[in-house]
XYZ file of C-alpha atoms in Angstrom:
787
model
C 147.136 178.689 -108.379
C 148.087 182.312 -106.995
C 150.830 184.272 -108.298
C 153.574 184.385 -105.120
C 152.530 185.809 -102.510
C 154.690 189.395 -102.176
C 156.216 189.183 -105.577
C 155.240 190.941 -109.098
C 156.966 192.218 -112.390
C 157.483 195.966 -111.088
C 160.996 196.693 -112.609
C 163.600 198.494 -111.064
C 164.402 201.984 -110.430
C 166.770 203.063 -113.081
C 166.990 206.990 -111.746
C 165.925 208.362 -108.939
C 162.899 209.965 -108.043
C 161.575 212.751 -107.835
C 159.754 213.857 -104.519
C 155.751 214.194 -105.377
C 155.221 213.780 -102.015
C 151.562 215.409 -102.234
C 150.895 212.919 -105.501
C 152.189 209.666 -103.808
C 149.914 210.815 -100.662
C 146.516 211.133 -102.395
C 147.170 208.217 -104.825
C 147.520 206.357 -102.002
C 144.489 207.740 -100.386
C 142.778 206.669 -103.267
C 144.079 203.228 -103.733
C 142.651 202.850 -99.793
C 139.098 204.170 -100.844
C 139.121 203.010 -104.638
C 138.853 200.158 -106.761
C 140.361 201.949 -109.689
C 142.454 204.557 -109.985
C 142.815 206.485 -112.994
C 146.270 209.116 -113.521
C 146.164 211.263 -115.890
C 148.016 214.162 -116.993
C 149.859 215.346 -120.610
C 152.303 213.053 -121.836
C 155.525 212.886 -120.114
C 154.515 214.346 -117.214
C 155.667 211.519 -115.204
C 152.158 209.468 -114.642
C 154.402 206.096 -115.253
C 156.784 206.647 -113.205
C 153.951 208.098 -110.105
C 152.242 204.917 -110.523
C 155.648 203.207 -110.182
C 156.912 204.249 -107.077
C 153.324 204.529 -105.523
C 152.649 201.165 -106.280
C 156.064 199.980 -104.733
C 155.057 201.451 -101.472
C 151.585 199.890 -101.324
C 153.137 196.348 -102.291
C 153.224 195.100 -98.599
C 148.768 195.324 -98.843
C 148.642 193.300 -101.287
C 149.718 189.519 -100.577
C 149.323 188.185 -104.267
C 151.508 190.651 -105.467
C 151.951 193.721 -107.468
C 151.178 193.340 -111.241
C 152.467 195.880 -114.037
C 150.987 195.972 -117.290
C 152.428 198.021 -120.155
C 149.807 199.222 -123.090
C 152.210 201.636 -124.666
C 152.531 199.058 -128.209
C 148.951 197.489 -127.575
C 147.673 199.161 -130.989
C 144.725 196.026 -131.318
C 142.030 195.906 -128.130
C 142.015 192.056 -128.981
C 145.180 191.946 -127.860
C 144.594 193.757 -123.968
C 143.865 190.241 -122.429
C 146.282 188.275 -123.629
C 149.293 191.222 -122.469
C 147.456 191.294 -118.569
C 148.082 187.206 -118.926
C 151.237 187.443 -120.139
C 152.064 190.482 -117.068
C 150.340 188.153 -115.064
C 152.441 185.094 -115.833
C 149.505 183.349 -116.638
C 149.228 180.782 -119.683
C 146.243 179.402 -120.999
C 146.427 177.149 -123.012
C 142.846 176.307 -123.926
C 140.561 178.167 -126.442
C 138.067 179.401 -123.964
C 137.471 183.502 -123.900
C 141.122 184.898 -122.254
C 139.026 187.486 -120.091
C 136.792 185.070 -118.118
C 140.165 183.116 -117.755
C 141.426 185.837 -116.531
C 138.633 186.772 -114.237
C 138.418 183.552 -112.793
C 141.815 183.444 -111.593
C 141.700 186.669 -110.070
C 138.440 185.978 -108.077
C 140.119 185.266 -104.864
C 143.332 187.360 -105.109
C 144.417 190.981 -103.254
C 145.944 192.155 -105.802
C 146.673 195.789 -106.988
C 147.159 195.483 -110.684
C 149.014 198.783 -112.720
C 148.019 199.570 -116.603
C 150.191 201.488 -117.896
C 149.351 203.565 -121.223
C 145.706 203.267 -121.612
C 144.861 206.286 -124.321
C 145.481 204.152 -127.249
C 142.852 201.451 -126.304
C 140.853 203.167 -123.840
C 137.852 201.528 -124.193
C 138.991 197.958 -124.393
C 140.148 198.892 -120.930
C 137.344 200.373 -119.759
C 135.615 197.476 -120.322
C 137.967 194.857 -119.262
C 138.543 197.069 -115.720
C 134.730 196.562 -115.796
C 134.981 193.460 -115.972
C 137.536 192.296 -113.517
C 136.513 194.802 -111.370
C 133.058 192.959 -111.004
C 135.188 189.427 -110.802
C 137.300 189.879 -108.198
C 136.411 191.607 -105.515
C 139.934 192.099 -104.031
C 141.638 193.581 -106.964
C 142.170 196.788 -106.724
C 143.608 198.836 -110.368
C 146.161 201.461 -110.778
C 145.805 203.339 -114.419
C 148.358 205.347 -116.184
C 145.711 207.581 -119.581
C 145.931 210.679 -121.109
C 142.686 210.474 -120.492
C 140.144 209.129 -118.214
C 138.546 205.194 -118.875
C 135.012 206.683 -118.351
C 133.501 203.806 -115.741
C 131.568 204.630 -112.388
C 133.868 202.477 -110.627
C 136.709 205.148 -111.138
C 138.224 207.763 -109.493
C 140.424 210.030 -111.180
C 143.409 212.245 -109.878
C 145.404 214.699 -112.627
C 149.139 214.913 -112.300
C 149.930 218.534 -112.855
C 153.751 218.911 -113.806
C 156.665 219.287 -111.305
C 156.732 222.261 -109.038
C 158.815 225.452 -110.469
C 159.535 228.804 -108.957
C 156.759 231.262 -109.986
C 157.342 233.954 -112.778
C 157.968 236.822 -111.308
C 158.104 235.512 -107.815
C 161.619 236.447 -105.744
C 163.224 233.401 -104.706
C 165.794 232.754 -101.897
C 168.579 230.727 -103.733
C 169.119 228.723 -100.786
C 165.219 226.987 -101.875
C 165.810 226.670 -105.298
C 166.566 223.260 -105.159
C 163.873 222.708 -102.801
C 161.291 223.032 -106.437
C 160.761 219.462 -107.882
C 161.709 220.331 -111.285
C 164.714 222.185 -110.417
C 165.739 219.149 -108.465
C 164.721 216.734 -111.206
C 167.386 219.385 -113.272
C 169.968 219.061 -111.524
C 170.101 215.802 -110.713
C 169.702 214.763 -114.684
C 172.327 217.606 -115.199
C 174.792 215.757 -112.481
C 174.033 212.723 -114.664
C 174.803 214.175 -118.222
C 177.796 216.461 -116.716
C 179.475 214.778 -113.642
C 180.577 218.345 -112.541
C 177.202 219.733 -112.454
C 176.674 221.851 -109.865
C 173.231 224.692 -108.960
C 175.796 227.620 -108.073
C 174.336 231.575 -108.243
C 176.126 232.207 -111.179
C 173.341 229.622 -112.985
C 170.111 228.563 -110.652
C 168.677 231.844 -112.729
C 168.902 230.419 -116.060
C 168.397 227.159 -114.670
C 164.853 228.426 -113.313
C 164.115 229.925 -115.887
C 164.728 226.680 -118.328
C 162.529 224.360 -115.585
C 159.877 227.612 -115.296
C 159.345 227.429 -119.662
C 159.256 223.568 -119.693
C 156.080 223.798 -117.862
C 157.863 221.672 -115.112
C 157.178 218.811 -117.517
C 159.631 216.165 -116.616
C 160.468 214.596 -120.577
C 160.887 217.760 -121.280
C 163.565 218.809 -118.578
C 165.495 215.773 -118.877
C 165.577 216.203 -122.900
C 167.153 219.561 -121.911
C 169.390 218.660 -118.751
C 171.151 215.811 -121.249
C 172.434 218.262 -123.646
C 174.494 220.137 -120.731
C 176.316 218.236 -122.266
C 177.283 220.507 -125.476
C 176.018 223.401 -123.852
C 175.723 225.652 -120.817
C 172.525 226.132 -119.040
C 172.738 229.838 -120.001
C 173.088 228.218 -123.868
C 170.136 226.287 -123.465
C 167.866 229.434 -122.318
C 168.724 230.779 -125.023
C 168.810 228.878 -127.746
C 165.004 228.115 -125.753
C 163.906 231.698 -125.203
C 162.491 232.598 -129.069
C 160.569 228.735 -129.378
C 158.252 229.410 -126.108
C 158.249 233.470 -126.981
C 154.795 231.609 -129.207
C 153.120 229.650 -126.831
C 151.662 232.331 -124.482
C 148.378 232.569 -126.659
C 147.632 228.865 -126.117
C 143.807 228.074 -124.588
C 143.826 226.638 -121.906
C 146.177 224.790 -118.740
C 146.285 221.411 -120.524
C 146.225 222.595 -124.368
C 149.477 225.337 -123.290
C 151.686 221.581 -121.379
C 150.950 219.711 -124.911
C 152.882 222.669 -126.832
C 154.890 223.401 -124.600
C 156.590 219.390 -124.672
C 155.874 219.016 -128.050
C 158.565 222.581 -127.964
C 160.705 221.141 -126.396
C 160.807 217.819 -128.974
C 160.763 219.910 -131.482
C 163.836 221.636 -130.258
C 165.694 218.791 -129.151
C 165.384 216.852 -132.350
C 166.316 220.541 -134.337
C 169.231 220.172 -132.356
C 170.329 216.711 -133.304
C 173.021 215.870 -136.314
C 170.414 214.963 -139.091
C 171.690 211.584 -138.588
C 170.386 211.624 -135.187
C 167.217 212.906 -136.763
C 166.856 210.172 -139.928
C 167.502 207.517 -136.602
C 165.420 208.653 -134.342
C 162.485 208.206 -136.880
C 163.500 205.000 -137.920
C 163.630 203.565 -134.310
C 160.274 204.234 -134.066
C 159.018 201.206 -136.313
C 160.256 199.098 -133.142
C 157.811 198.052 -130.548
C 159.345 198.143 -127.328
C 163.137 196.824 -127.038
C 165.532 196.423 -129.480
C 168.928 194.622 -130.000
C 171.730 197.241 -132.067
C 172.016 194.232 -134.563
C 168.051 194.527 -135.359
C 168.201 198.548 -134.950
C 172.060 198.262 -137.638
C 169.536 195.848 -140.127
C 166.155 198.270 -139.752
C 167.885 201.968 -139.919
C 170.718 201.749 -141.451
C 170.978 202.710 -145.230
C 174.479 201.172 -145.324
C 176.186 203.922 -146.887
C 179.553 205.498 -146.542
C 178.746 208.336 -143.483
C 181.309 210.237 -141.196
C 179.389 209.159 -138.310
C 179.233 205.263 -137.361
C 175.825 204.129 -136.790
C 176.560 203.195 -133.160
C 177.967 206.737 -132.737
C 174.736 208.576 -134.491
C 172.647 205.794 -131.386
C 175.152 206.608 -128.538
C 174.084 210.250 -129.452
C 170.528 209.527 -128.769
C 171.352 207.721 -125.869
C 173.089 210.332 -124.948
C 170.782 213.259 -125.281
C 168.439 210.789 -123.588
C 166.191 210.088 -126.794
C 166.740 206.562 -126.605
C 167.224 204.611 -123.338
C 169.482 201.718 -121.995
C 168.240 198.493 -121.228
C 170.446 196.832 -118.667
C 168.410 195.743 -116.125
C 166.794 193.365 -119.056
C 170.129 191.306 -119.358
C 170.055 187.681 -118.907
C 171.525 185.064 -120.156
C 175.004 186.603 -121.283
C 171.982 189.032 -124.008
C 172.877 191.697 -125.972
C 172.086 195.109 -124.114
C 168.758 196.308 -125.393
C 167.345 199.560 -125.985
C 164.125 201.855 -125.905
C 162.121 205.044 -126.515
C 160.000 206.531 -124.326
C 156.141 206.054 -125.712
C 156.508 210.039 -126.769
C 159.303 210.077 -127.798
C 158.765 207.078 -130.339
C 155.444 208.696 -131.660
C 156.906 211.870 -131.724
C 159.855 209.893 -134.609
C 156.816 208.192 -135.794
C 155.218 211.048 -136.747
C 158.175 212.335 -138.519
C 158.553 209.193 -140.498
C 155.199 209.051 -141.767
C 155.716 212.953 -143.251
C 158.270 211.827 -145.049
C 156.391 209.578 -146.776
C 158.614 207.076 -145.006
C 157.075 204.841 -142.269
C 155.658 201.994 -145.488
C 159.455 201.191 -146.413
C 160.811 201.111 -142.525
C 157.949 198.837 -141.029
C 158.457 196.450 -144.072
C 162.280 196.717 -143.221
C 161.142 195.881 -139.468
C 158.505 192.838 -140.532
C 161.800 191.584 -142.701
C 163.824 191.581 -139.689
C 161.811 190.022 -137.633
C 160.508 187.564 -139.929
C 164.112 186.564 -140.349
C 165.080 186.191 -136.588
C 161.728 184.137 -136.649
C 162.906 181.527 -139.120
C 166.539 181.568 -137.152
C 165.287 181.100 -134.578
C 163.307 178.552 -135.630
C 165.743 176.486 -137.662
C 168.416 176.892 -134.439
C 165.767 175.814 -132.158
C 166.454 172.298 -132.125
C 170.157 172.771 -130.480
C 172.511 173.590 -127.626
C 171.247 177.675 -127.909
C 167.831 176.654 -126.986
C 167.751 178.375 -123.682
C 168.913 181.408 -125.554
C 166.410 181.315 -128.416
C 163.458 181.111 -125.873
C 165.170 184.514 -123.598
C 165.423 186.306 -126.952
C 162.039 185.692 -128.511
C 160.619 186.580 -124.839
C 161.875 189.539 -125.182
C 160.746 190.092 -129.261
C 157.638 189.289 -128.283
C 156.409 193.700 -129.086
C 158.079 193.540 -131.519
C 156.705 190.239 -133.537
C 153.371 191.548 -132.312
C 154.028 194.535 -134.381
C 155.310 192.678 -137.380
C 152.382 190.546 -138.108
C 149.485 193.221 -137.589
C 151.145 195.162 -140.500
C 150.860 191.282 -142.217
C 147.689 192.414 -141.874
C 146.757 195.742 -142.570
C 148.285 195.473 -146.534
C 146.653 192.196 -147.657
C 149.816 191.621 -150.293
C 151.669 190.620 -147.408
C 149.260 187.532 -146.206
C 151.647 185.507 -147.430
C 154.804 186.961 -144.734
C 152.811 186.937 -142.414
C 151.493 183.318 -143.247
C 155.660 182.131 -143.777
C 155.975 184.076 -139.978
C 153.439 183.023 -137.815
C 154.236 179.309 -139.067
C 157.547 179.660 -138.428
C 156.633 180.600 -135.121
C 155.727 176.919 -133.926
C 157.936 176.684 -131.408
C 157.399 179.731 -130.104
C 153.312 179.388 -129.648
C 153.720 175.993 -128.482
C 157.018 176.459 -125.836
C 157.115 179.663 -124.617
C 153.854 180.001 -122.665
C 151.460 181.321 -125.873
C 149.506 179.560 -127.272
C 146.389 181.419 -127.337
C 147.588 184.488 -129.385
C 149.524 181.911 -131.569
C 145.909 181.134 -132.483
C 144.754 184.767 -132.645
C 147.287 185.173 -134.750
C 147.051 182.191 -137.296
C 143.309 182.751 -137.046
C 143.452 185.694 -138.530
C 145.607 185.123 -141.302
C 143.813 181.997 -142.588
C 140.643 183.540 -142.782
C 139.637 182.398 -145.408
C 139.747 182.211 -149.091
C 143.064 180.578 -147.927
C 145.845 180.408 -150.647
C 147.215 177.265 -151.650
C 150.983 177.856 -150.272
C 153.535 176.536 -149.569
C 153.047 179.594 -145.816
C 149.297 178.102 -145.708
C 150.281 174.748 -145.454
C 152.684 175.276 -142.891
C 150.625 177.657 -140.968
C 147.077 175.179 -141.223
C 149.741 172.576 -139.874
C 150.574 174.448 -136.699
C 147.345 175.140 -136.532
C 146.462 171.946 -136.479
C 148.610 170.601 -133.618
C 147.355 174.411 -131.871
C 144.050 173.584 -131.751
C 145.004 169.784 -130.707
C 146.525 171.129 -127.173
C 143.603 173.383 -126.666
C 141.037 170.316 -127.097
C 139.621 172.554 -129.810
C 139.128 168.350 -131.869
C 137.159 169.929 -134.978
C 139.739 172.795 -135.886
C 142.277 170.857 -135.084
C 141.153 168.199 -138.109
C 139.541 170.415 -140.781
C 143.261 171.965 -140.598
C 144.878 168.619 -140.506
C 142.991 168.285 -143.454
C 144.124 171.212 -144.994
C 147.151 170.693 -145.027
C 147.245 166.831 -146.202
C 145.210 169.248 -149.423
C 147.589 171.586 -150.232
C 150.603 169.232 -149.501
C 149.348 167.130 -152.591
C 148.279 169.806 -154.576
C 152.035 171.607 -154.449
C 154.310 168.127 -154.108
C 156.176 169.118 -151.642
C 157.425 165.850 -149.762
C 158.869 167.084 -146.633
C 154.921 169.597 -146.408
C 153.897 166.035 -147.207
C 155.322 164.745 -143.711
C 154.084 167.628 -141.702
C 151.404 167.482 -142.911
C 150.515 163.551 -142.147
C 151.943 164.228 -138.887
C 149.496 167.115 -137.748
C 146.408 164.391 -139.235
C 148.581 162.232 -136.459
C 148.216 164.307 -133.767
C 144.513 165.004 -134.467
C 143.035 161.764 -134.223
C 145.388 160.486 -130.500
C 142.135 161.922 -129.074
C 139.911 159.737 -131.647
C 141.439 157.163 -132.488
C 144.883 155.717 -131.066
C 145.642 152.687 -133.951
C 145.446 154.838 -136.415
C 147.527 157.875 -134.876
C 150.175 155.495 -134.011
C 149.886 154.213 -137.660
C 149.774 158.160 -138.868
C 152.735 159.331 -136.683
C 155.119 156.116 -137.276
C 153.992 157.788 -141.402
C 155.827 160.872 -140.518
C 158.440 159.666 -138.668
C 159.889 157.354 -140.642
C 158.670 160.850 -143.424
C 161.115 163.239 -141.604
C 163.917 160.776 -141.391
C 164.162 159.927 -144.738
C 164.847 163.274 -145.940
C 166.993 163.772 -142.806
C 164.666 166.021 -141.236
C 166.065 166.434 -137.441
C 164.117 168.775 -135.222
C 161.742 169.560 -132.115
C 158.373 169.459 -134.566
C 159.454 166.159 -136.259
C 161.191 164.461 -133.193
C 158.238 165.274 -131.541
C 156.994 162.978 -133.430
C 158.165 160.006 -131.470
C 157.543 161.487 -127.827
C 153.531 161.490 -129.316
C 154.477 157.188 -130.872
C 155.259 157.066 -126.963
C 151.829 158.347 -126.186
C 150.149 156.108 -127.907
C 152.126 153.554 -127.082
C 151.508 153.359 -123.711
C 148.248 153.964 -123.490
C 148.368 150.807 -125.801
C 149.929 149.197 -123.418
C 152.736 148.694 -125.155
C 155.098 149.355 -122.524
C 158.067 148.078 -124.700
C 157.767 150.336 -127.620
C 156.874 153.333 -125.235
C 160.246 152.937 -123.931
C 161.386 152.382 -127.209
C 160.570 155.381 -128.551
C 161.103 157.557 -125.118
C 164.931 156.558 -125.387
C 165.076 156.922 -129.355
C 164.072 160.932 -128.436
C 166.433 161.017 -125.580
C 169.174 159.569 -128.060
C 168.744 162.149 -130.513
C 167.719 165.723 -128.357
C 170.682 164.599 -126.433
C 173.092 164.356 -129.913
C 172.228 167.447 -130.523
C 172.563 169.045 -126.725
C 168.464 169.902 -126.771
C 166.382 170.255 -124.158
C 162.716 170.720 -124.357
C 162.294 168.245 -126.477
C 164.777 165.873 -124.127
C 162.078 166.916 -121.139
C 159.431 164.667 -122.962
C 161.535 162.155 -124.170
C 161.528 161.856 -120.278
C 158.272 161.638 -119.040
C 157.492 159.315 -121.571
C 160.183 157.078 -119.818
C 159.151 157.680 -116.655
C 155.674 156.658 -117.617
C 156.797 153.969 -118.946
C 158.977 152.627 -116.116
C 156.659 153.634 -113.187
C 153.369 151.508 -115.517
C 156.881 148.830 -115.480
C 156.998 148.614 -111.361
C 160.563 150.725 -111.385
C 158.560 154.243 -109.876
C 161.814 155.403 -107.794
C 163.830 155.535 -111.398
C 160.789 157.064 -112.325
C 160.650 160.066 -110.363
C 163.774 161.307 -110.499
C 163.487 161.020 -114.339
C 160.406 163.116 -113.676
C 162.029 165.991 -111.863
C 164.918 166.348 -113.976
C 162.681 166.825 -116.926
C 160.529 169.256 -114.678
C 163.548 170.937 -114.313
C 164.242 171.528 -118.016
C 160.897 172.344 -118.071
C 160.450 174.930 -115.649
C 163.242 177.023 -117.864
C 160.788 177.200 -120.534
C 157.510 178.171 -118.800
C 156.112 174.483 -120.561
C 153.235 174.869 -118.391
C 151.056 171.696 -119.875
C 154.175 169.689 -120.323
C 154.392 170.903 -116.512
C 151.307 169.362 -115.803
C 151.862 166.333 -117.480
C 155.300 165.294 -116.174
C 153.875 166.832 -112.368
C 150.298 163.780 -112.587
C 152.882 161.236 -113.572
C 155.214 162.385 -110.443
C 152.351 162.444 -107.794
C 151.091 158.478 -109.395
C 154.572 157.781 -108.593
C 154.943 158.926 -104.821
C 151.469 156.731 -104.429
C 153.254 153.560 -105.709
C 156.402 154.453 -103.662
C 153.758 155.137 -100.491
C 154.352 159.283 -100.186
C 151.104 160.057 -99.472
C 150.982 163.031 -98.010
C 153.025 164.522 -101.044
C 151.244 163.047 -103.650
C 147.769 164.151 -102.033
C 149.357 168.301 -101.817
C 150.367 167.741 -105.351
C 146.666 166.539 -106.980
C 145.785 169.860 -104.845
C 148.009 172.196 -106.937
C 147.462 170.261 -110.045
C 143.611 171.756 -109.514
C 144.957 175.097 -110.113
C 146.759 174.891 -112.981
C 145.197 171.876 -115.005
C 142.078 175.008 -115.561
C 145.038 176.781 -117.856
C 145.169 173.666 -120.459
C 142.616 173.546 -123.285
C 143.091 169.609 -123.057
C 143.680 167.991 -119.212
C 145.805 164.570 -119.055
C 145.162 165.354 -122.573
C 141.319 163.803 -122.854
C 142.608 160.486 -122.085
C 140.386 158.150 -120.181
C 143.296 155.975 -119.192
C 145.472 158.993 -117.823
C 142.866 160.061 -116.064
C 142.121 156.269 -114.298
C 145.445 156.387 -113.741
C 144.924 159.721 -111.636
C 141.572 157.912 -110.072
C 142.882 154.848 -108.828
C 145.687 157.209 -107.283
C 143.567 159.541 -105.429
C 141.237 157.141 -104.112
C 145.197 154.969 -102.631
C 146.087 158.262 -100.585
C 143.149 159.195 -99.691
C 142.784 155.539 -97.907
C 146.107 155.548 -96.840
C 145.838 159.220 -95.386
C 142.524 159.306 -94.044
C 139.502 162.163 -95.567
C 140.737 164.639 -93.089
C 144.434 164.735 -93.700
C 144.385 164.015 -97.534
C 141.870 167.573 -97.958
C 144.552 169.002 -95.743
C 146.922 168.409 -97.549
C 145.101 168.939 -101.027
C 144.053 172.446 -99.900
C 147.989 172.945 -98.957
C 148.505 172.562 -102.905
C 145.680 174.186 -103.900
C 147.307 177.608 -102.431
C 150.692 176.759 -103.686
C 151.748 179.381 -106.681
C 152.785 177.471 -109.532
C 156.952 177.705 -108.910
C 155.848 176.490 -105.437
C 154.138 173.425 -106.365
C 157.962 172.805 -108.627
C 159.477 173.814 -106.031
C 157.911 171.184 -103.932
C 158.211 168.519 -106.993
C 162.046 168.539 -106.700
C 162.980 169.651 -103.383
C 159.977 168.935 -100.872
C 159.511 172.456 -99.825
C 157.605 174.961 -101.184
C 159.313 178.389 -100.635
C 158.091 181.159 -97.916
C 158.566 184.423 -99.775
C 161.618 185.606 -97.260
C 163.835 183.084 -98.657
C 162.728 183.413 -101.809
C 163.560 187.322 -101.921
C 166.733 185.778 -100.051
C 169.943 187.003 -102.540
C 171.367 183.296 -102.642
C 168.852 180.508 -103.539
C 168.866 177.220 -101.858
C 169.321 173.853 -104.729
C 166.368 173.721 -106.712
C 167.176 169.834 -106.483
C 168.797 167.870 -103.521
C 172.840 166.759 -104.310
C 171.108 162.981 -104.187
C 169.399 164.169 -107.172
C 170.670 166.951 -109.341
C 168.986 168.108 -112.848
C 172.483 168.260 -113.953
C 174.167 165.830 -116.977
C 177.916 164.702 -115.992
C 179.606 167.738 -117.735
C 177.031 169.749 -116.859
C 177.882 169.635 -113.567
C 181.902 169.471 -113.895
C 181.334 172.655 -116.018
C 179.465 173.816 -112.441
C 182.096 172.874 -110.401
C 184.962 175.012 -112.508
C 181.477 178.371 -112.690
C 182.227 177.958 -108.848
C 185.944 178.197 -108.815
C 185.484 181.446 -110.441
C 186.764 180.067 -114.088
C 185.219 182.634 -116.647
C 183.656 180.815 -119.779
C 186.808 180.831 -122.050
C 188.815 179.623 -119.000
C 186.590 177.046 -118.922
C 186.340 175.898 -122.782
C 190.224 175.864 -123.046
C 190.790 173.859 -119.858
C 188.043 171.183 -121.129
C 188.858 171.540 -124.633
C 186.100 172.756 -125.619
C 184.380 175.718 -127.751
C 183.356 178.533 -125.652
C 180.159 178.527 -127.537
C 180.036 175.253 -125.901
C 180.659 176.819 -122.365
C 178.055 178.884 -122.795
C 175.306 176.201 -123.708
C 176.073 174.166 -121.040
C 176.012 177.562 -118.337
C 172.944 178.508 -120.313
C 171.053 174.989 -119.958
C 172.723 174.932 -115.579
C 170.959 178.319 -114.593
C 167.487 176.486 -116.732
C 167.195 173.927 -114.604
C 168.337 175.076 -111.148
C 166.101 177.704 -111.439
C 169.118 180.664 -110.847
C 169.694 183.671 -113.053
C 173.483 184.082 -111.902
C 176.397 182.353 -111.374
C 177.251 183.718 -107.679
C 173.818 180.984 -107.562
C 175.430 177.875 -109.134
C 178.592 178.413 -107.348
C 176.662 178.182 -103.904
C 174.715 175.105 -105.216
C 177.980 173.463 -106.041
C 178.921 174.584 -102.284
C 175.840 172.864 -101.382
C 176.195 169.671 -102.324
C 178.283 166.492 -101.045
C 181.728 165.694 -102.675
C 181.407 164.297 -106.409
C 184.951 164.503 -107.765
C 187.564 167.242 -109.105
C 186.845 168.627 -112.056
C 188.284 168.019 -114.941
C 188.140 167.547 -118.703
């Protein structure tokens, strides 16, 4: 499958961009003649901003998109490929070498990949770039790094500081604002102080500030943010003594490194004691973080003259911490982050005080608690909100697990965390990375502990998904042995469950007996959650393959009943798929197709690659039965690209493979070889989002329609994926009512309305209330919304 044409993941610019015309032109020229261009320069000089601006400017030249992989938080070279795959929104559920998967995926693409902040893993980046460039002739890479990657294909451009008037040069006051450094200072100063203007009275001080700061954008931004408290002249006076000591630096690059360090030192020292302390402590976060996380990890809990929120607001005002409003979705809280150069400075301060281990541990403890809270709350109405939250926390989850691996004494905590994240690895598209963490944490000798038992059955499940039968069976057996030694009934239920899952590939009768036992054990302890209820899904699979269609439908129906009772959606989507398969086998292909479309609408909200592939397969078979052979042939083509990223295509089932082959033969016979092949090739060219659009609506959106301000309905009016209550909520949203007003109108809790709105957005593939309103307007009248 291809990336959506003309698309990518470049972030929107949150502040204005200062000219850099010469560097932009040269970078574009180099990209036209070279397949790897690396922008180098000191920290804070603006390499990332320049790369993102150029990438946006050349995007039309790359029909398969422009994609940004942010590497600042990657410390382990083994995670490079995972990070790049995640940036490309590429999931791989197999146990294959991920670099090979990336190479194969990119082989026929015309795509620009931006690798940002390569310096911490420069050797790994060089190896990855070489491998991908060899495999993909249409690939271009634009990298940023404080040092070159050092491979033959590389063309390098050193990013200079922003232009400022030369010291001692006689300049015309009217032209001062044309210099890039001065323009940036004035723009950021206006943001800090709305009435700031460059005037004859302050221009000499502004020019001198830009000169002393060597035109380094980060240093200029830090200084400009101080205008809330100091005038330009006062800023210059405070900087003066510090920068006189830099005159003896050897070499231009070394001088600018020292200039930036001095500027950050100066900014740090002007902070209050509470702000300096928080700056250093916040450095333990990887990527972005919430206010709640920052308070839990960094606050002392002692009475203070300054509240924590006020201290954080002070760092935001001083441009030390930035707000990430653009990343908010589905009502998620505001997130904050530090620029990498600023974060590294704070981390050094924390190390210098000997406090880093304490705050790394507090960070790990917070994300361990968050992981366990998410796991406990996953089977319920907040499932989609948790999915969104955990995806945003990915860098922090990595950092917490890495901390556990550095110290042998933290291993049990790491096993506990990796085990509790089973839902994240399996459901949220990071199966291969989850396997990597579990492999490292379960390296011999494996302790006899509840944490090790849980991690064992989780890895057994993952290995089964990946088609790694040897590890799946070994871990299932270890899980049984550990649960026996520990005498824990709950762990025994999951151990039996894992053995049953492992047996699904080799012995259906044994698998059914074990899964039946596991479900009985779960029920006896009133253990109802996604992991336990999945035993019903797996039992439905086995019963279907055994030809027990009534039993298969019964298991799936019970799964739907329990899921609906708990207002859960992911497991429900599996119940819909398996019930649909049984109905198709019983001859009701129209009803089965409706259920499968509802399942797919849910699964797309979770990026459930394996579930999407299975549901698309079942739907294509239904289409053949209904005589829609061309549509089925196109889905077969789309599935060819999709299955290559799944470690266990069609669950490795001879029966499922037989149904697929039979359906293909029927479609080919009905269409003829030429028509069938044409439709199949059209399907192969679809991205996964386009394939889903086609499955749900019969059409694949063009790039122009996709970029439209308001998207069309995700499903036709006659095939709404919404429940009756969700349709009622959607109609009330369309009238302009708030969630609180809807709760009052329907006599339900506001939190329940929040959940309904999240589910509506996920099922329809939308991201705004306006799109819901448009969807309602396009539907045929149903009824007036009422309680």
